[in-house]
mmCIF file of C-alpha atoms in Angstrom:
data_model
loop_
_atom_site.group_PDB
_atom_site.id
_atom_site.type_symbol
_atom_site.label_atom_id
_atom_site.label_comp_id
_atom_site.label_asym_id
_atom_site.label_seq_id
_atom_site.Cartn_x
_atom_site.Cartn_y
_atom_site.Cartn_z
ATOM 1 C CA UNK A 1 69.090 54.931 143.007
ATOM 2 C CA UNK A 2 68.358 58.338 144.429
ATOM 3 C CA UNK A 3 70.752 61.185 143.439
ATOM 4 C CA UNK A 4 71.070 63.933 146.055
ATOM 5 C CA UNK A 5 73.494 66.305 143.991
ATOM 6 C CA UNK A 6 72.568 68.992 141.626
ATOM 7 C CA UNK A 7 72.115 69.399 138.696
ATOM 8 C CA UNK A 8 69.447 66.717 138.475
ATOM 9 C CA UNK A 9 69.300 65.246 142.027
ATOM 10 C CA UNK A 10 67.183 66.377 145.056
ATOM 11 C CA UNK A 11 68.378 66.189 148.679
ATOM 12 C CA UNK A 12 64.906 65.572 150.109
ATOM 13 C CA UNK A 13 62.090 63.383 148.989
ATOM 14 C CA UNK A 14 58.405 63.731 150.442
ATOM 15 C CA UNK A 15 55.401 61.587 150.065
ATOM 16 C CA UNK A 16 52.113 60.531 151.708
ATOM 17 C CA UNK A 17 51.551 56.739 152.451
ATOM 18 C CA UNK A 18 48.285 55.316 153.690
ATOM 19 C CA UNK A 19 46.893 52.168 155.012
ATOM 20 C CA UNK A 20 43.452 50.845 154.789
ATOM 21 C CA UNK A 21 42.065 47.985 157.133
ATOM 22 C CA UNK A 22 39.471 45.372 156.433
ATOM 23 C CA UNK A 23 40.635 44.340 153.066
ATOM 24 C CA UNK A 24 40.638 48.068 151.728
ATOM 25 C CA UNK A 25 36.922 48.553 152.869
ATOM 26 C CA UNK A 26 37.512 50.024 156.318
ATOM 27 C CA UNK A 27 39.305 52.874 157.985
ATOM 28 C CA UNK A 28 42.094 54.560 156.309
ATOM 29 C CA UNK A 29 45.201 56.275 158.013
ATOM 30 C CA UNK A 30 47.776 58.593 156.375
ATOM 31 C CA UNK A 31 51.360 59.719 157.178
ATOM 32 C CA UNK A 32 53.625 62.096 155.660
ATOM 33 C CA UNK A 33 56.905 60.622 154.963
ATOM 34 C CA UNK A 34 60.131 62.895 154.403
ATOM 35 C CA UNK A 35 63.537 61.235 153.364
ATOM 36 C CA UNK A 36 66.571 63.267 153.589
ATOM 37 C CA UNK A 37 69.477 61.903 151.506
ATOM 38 C CA UNK A 38 72.992 61.956 153.070
ATOM 39 C CA UNK A 39 75.647 63.384 150.794
ATOM 40 C CA UNK A 40 78.401 61.000 149.630
ATOM 41 C CA UNK A 41 81.329 61.766 147.584
ATOM 42 C CA UNK A 42 80.084 60.817 144.195
ATOM 43 C CA UNK A 43 81.108 63.812 142.435
ATOM 44 C CA UNK A 44 84.580 64.805 141.301
ATOM 45 C CA UNK A 45 85.432 68.514 140.848
ATOM 46 C CA UNK A 46 85.060 69.758 137.281
ATOM 47 C CA UNK A 47 86.517 73.032 135.507
ATOM 48 C CA UNK A 48 83.471 73.989 133.330
ATOM 49 C CA UNK A 49 85.711 75.532 130.380
ATOM 50 C CA UNK A 50 88.354 72.805 130.237
ATOM 51 C CA UNK A 51 91.031 75.515 128.842
ATOM 52 C CA UNK A 52 91.494 78.853 130.606
ATOM 53 C CA UNK A 53 93.525 81.899 129.750
ATOM 54 C CA UNK A 54 95.291 84.307 131.915
ATOM 55 C CA UNK A 55 97.598 87.351 131.468
ATOM 56 C CA UNK A 56 100.430 89.007 133.178
ATOM 57 C CA UNK A 57 102.667 91.911 132.151
ATOM 58 C CA UNK A 58 106.266 91.258 131.380
ATOM 59 C CA UNK A 59 108.993 92.261 133.431
ATOM 60 C CA UNK A 60 106.897 92.364 136.768
ATOM 61 C CA UNK A 61 107.809 91.350 140.100
ATOM 62 C CA UNK A 62 107.200 88.040 141.690
ATOM 63 C CA UNK A 63 103.702 87.854 143.070
ATOM 64 C CA UNK A 64 101.645 89.283 140.168
ATOM 65 C CA UNK A 65 98.192 87.880 139.865
ATOM 66 C CA UNK A 66 97.641 86.039 136.808
ATOM 67 C CA UNK A 67 94.098 84.751 137.061
ATOM 68 C CA UNK A 68 91.785 82.809 139.459
ATOM 69 C CA UNK A 69 90.896 79.072 138.926
ATOM 70 C CA UNK A 70 87.383 78.017 139.944
ATOM 71 C CA UNK A 71 86.200 74.504 139.829
ATOM 72 C CA UNK A 72 82.484 73.270 140.683
ATOM 73 C CA UNK A 73 81.757 70.402 142.887
ATOM 74 C CA UNK A 74 78.259 69.270 142.882
ATOM 75 C CA UNK A 75 78.643 67.382 146.207
ATOM 76 C CA UNK A 76 77.130 69.373 149.369
ATOM 77 C CA UNK A 77 79.379 71.845 150.672
ATOM 78 C CA UNK A 78 77.431 72.266 154.168
ATOM 79 C CA UNK A 79 77.571 68.523 154.769
ATOM 80 C CA UNK A 80 81.315 67.259 155.314
ATOM 81 C CA UNK A 81 84.250 68.166 153.067
ATOM 82 C CA UNK A 82 83.251 66.372 149.851
ATOM 83 C CA UNK A 83 82.791 69.832 148.197
ATOM 84 C CA UNK A 84 85.800 71.534 149.924
ATOM 85 C CA UNK A 85 88.271 72.158 146.954
ATOM 86 C CA UNK A 86 91.997 72.447 147.172
ATOM 87 C CA UNK A 87 93.968 73.797 144.074
ATOM 88 C CA UNK A 88 97.432 72.704 142.931
ATOM 89 C CA UNK A 89 99.697 73.059 139.952
ATOM 90 C CA UNK A 90 100.348 69.705 138.773
ATOM 91 C CA UNK A 91 102.325 70.610 135.621
ATOM 92 C CA UNK A 92 104.290 73.857 135.999
ATOM 93 C CA UNK A 93 106.886 75.386 134.029
ATOM 94 C CA UNK A 94 110.308 75.805 135.410
ATOM 95 C CA UNK A 95 112.857 78.759 135.097
ATOM 96 C CA UNK A 96 115.817 77.408 133.391
ATOM 97 C CA UNK A 97 118.594 79.649 135.049
ATOM 98 C CA UNK A 98 116.995 78.729 138.676
ATOM 99 C CA UNK A 99 115.197 75.795 138.326
ATOM 100 C CA UNK A 100 112.127 77.357 140.124
ATOM 101 C CA UNK A 101 108.832 76.872 139.041
ATOM 102 C CA UNK A 102 107.551 80.056 137.386
ATOM 103 C CA UNK A 103 103.780 79.949 138.669
ATOM 104 C CA UNK A 104 102.165 79.173 142.185
ATOM 105 C CA UNK A 105 98.659 78.845 143.048
ATOM 106 C CA UNK A 106 96.984 79.636 146.382
ATOM 107 C CA UNK A 107 95.436 76.370 147.248
ATOM 108 C CA UNK A 108 92.212 77.535 149.129
ATOM 109 C CA UNK A 109 91.465 80.359 146.623
ATOM 110 C CA UNK A 110 92.695 79.229 143.270
ATOM 111 C CA UNK A 111 94.517 82.362 142.581
ATOM 112 C CA UNK A 112 97.598 81.792 140.173
ATOM 113 C CA UNK A 113 100.688 84.186 140.666
ATOM 114 C CA UNK A 114 103.887 84.591 139.198
ATOM 115 C CA UNK A 115 106.643 82.783 141.401
ATOM 116 C CA UNK A 116 109.681 84.730 139.991
ATOM 117 C CA UNK A 117 110.293 88.206 138.392
ATOM 118 C CA UNK A 118 110.866 89.603 135.017
ATOM 119 C CA UNK A 119 108.928 87.129 132.574
ATOM 120 C CA UNK A 120 110.220 88.206 129.055
ATOM 121 C CA UNK A 121 107.550 88.262 126.373
ATOM 122 C CA UNK A 122 109.998 88.327 123.585
ATOM 123 C CA UNK A 123 111.794 85.232 124.931
ATOM 124 C CA UNK A 124 108.851 83.291 125.949
ATOM 125 C CA UNK A 125 105.247 84.710 124.991
ATOM 126 C CA UNK A 126 103.186 82.088 126.437
ATOM 127 C CA UNK A 127 103.186 79.338 129.226
ATOM 128 C CA UNK A 128 100.974 76.239 129.615
ATOM 129 C CA UNK A 129 100.419 74.684 133.058
ATOM 130 C CA UNK A 130 98.016 72.183 134.430
ATOM 131 C CA UNK A 131 95.876 72.962 137.579
ATOM 132 C CA UNK A 132 94.094 70.336 139.700
ATOM 133 C CA UNK A 133 91.384 70.736 142.062
ATOM 134 C CA UNK A 134 90.789 67.760 144.465
ATOM 135 C CA UNK A 135 87.745 67.642 146.902
ATOM 136 C CA UNK A 136 87.944 66.721 150.630
ATOM 137 C CA UNK A 137 87.237 63.227 149.688
ATOM 138 C CA UNK A 138 90.299 62.800 147.306
ATOM 139 C CA UNK A 139 88.572 63.146 144.035
ATOM 140 C CA UNK A 140 90.298 65.348 141.275
#
């Protein structure tokens, strides 16, 4: 099978064919052939590091930037939506008093922000959330 996508594939293959008549003893004809592979959604997005660490100051306002998540999808971004990524938080932390999620993510950019104000380091020094990247073909 031919693979189109990086890191080991190629989107285009070129080769030359020839034909010779009279049982291989006659005239020869040549043709250059170019095969362009169409992209299919055969690559799910990946987060290269697996685990990421962000920081935010305590007692800040809602909307403070914590970090930016960036996934990689080896499908072709210029052909269809197979490499178009949408980010979401699959497992968030909920604020006990209000029942509100503590973090939010911008779906198009992967920017994680605080969704509530006034995080208290003495009460909770760190949080763990799970972020998902989904491509235009539905792979996560």
